[in-house]
Coordinates of C-alpha atoms in Angstrom, one line a residue:
X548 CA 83.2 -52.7 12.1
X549 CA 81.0 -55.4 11.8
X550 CA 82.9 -57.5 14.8
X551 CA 81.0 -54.5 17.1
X552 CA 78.0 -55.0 15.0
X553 CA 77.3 -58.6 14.4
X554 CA 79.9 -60.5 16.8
X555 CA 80.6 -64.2 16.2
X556 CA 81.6 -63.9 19.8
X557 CA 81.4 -61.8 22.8
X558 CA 83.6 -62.0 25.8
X559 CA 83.3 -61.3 29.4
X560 CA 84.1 -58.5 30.7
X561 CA 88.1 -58.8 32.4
X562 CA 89.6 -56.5 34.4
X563 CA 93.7 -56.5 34.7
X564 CA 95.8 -56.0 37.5
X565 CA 95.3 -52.1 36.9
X566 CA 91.5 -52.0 37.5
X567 CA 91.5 -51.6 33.9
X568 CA 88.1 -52.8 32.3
X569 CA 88.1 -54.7 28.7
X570 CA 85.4 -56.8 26.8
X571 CA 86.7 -58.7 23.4
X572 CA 83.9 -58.9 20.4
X573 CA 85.4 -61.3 18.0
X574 CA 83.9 -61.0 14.2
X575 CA 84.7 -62.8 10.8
X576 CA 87.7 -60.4 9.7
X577 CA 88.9 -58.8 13.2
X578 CA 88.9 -59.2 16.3
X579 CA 87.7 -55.7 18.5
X580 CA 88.9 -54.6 22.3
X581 CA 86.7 -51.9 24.0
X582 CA 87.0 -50.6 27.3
X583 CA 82.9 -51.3 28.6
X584 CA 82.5 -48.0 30.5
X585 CA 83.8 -45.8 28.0
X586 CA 83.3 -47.4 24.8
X587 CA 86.8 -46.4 23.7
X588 CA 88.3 -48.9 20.7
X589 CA 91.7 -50.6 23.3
X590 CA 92.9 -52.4 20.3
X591 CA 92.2 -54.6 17.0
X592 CA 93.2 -57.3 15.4
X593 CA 93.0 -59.2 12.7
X594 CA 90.8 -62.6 13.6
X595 CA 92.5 -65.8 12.3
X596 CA 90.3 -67.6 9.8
X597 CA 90.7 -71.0 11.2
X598 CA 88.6 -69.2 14.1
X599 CA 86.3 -67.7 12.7
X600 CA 85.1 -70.7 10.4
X601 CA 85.0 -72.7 13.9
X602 CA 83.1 -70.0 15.6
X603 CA 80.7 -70.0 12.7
X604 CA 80.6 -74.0 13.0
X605 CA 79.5 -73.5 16.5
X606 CA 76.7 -70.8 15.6
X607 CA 75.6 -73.4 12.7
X608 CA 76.7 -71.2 10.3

């Protein structure tokens, strides 16, 4: 998973309204959900390439 590996983007960490932890790392092809104590995978999805290419625009990619 290279969005765990070499993120274009990290997020903060959120917590919901069930104390549940979560922290988004956003790569080229998907975008990755992991629960920060754990390390447990929450969800994935794919990341939209418009985003992606901005993110990368914004690195200086």
């Amino acid at each position: 998973m290279n969005a765990l590996h070499n993120p274009l983007k990290i997020g903060k960490i959120k917590v919901d309204d069930e104390g549940r932890k979560s922290k988004k790392y956003v790569g080229e092809k998907a975008t990755v959900t992991v629960n920060p104590d754990t390390g447990t995978v929450i969800q994935v999805n794919p990341t939209s390439s418009k985003y992606a290419k901005r993110l990368k625009k914004q690195r200086g990619e």
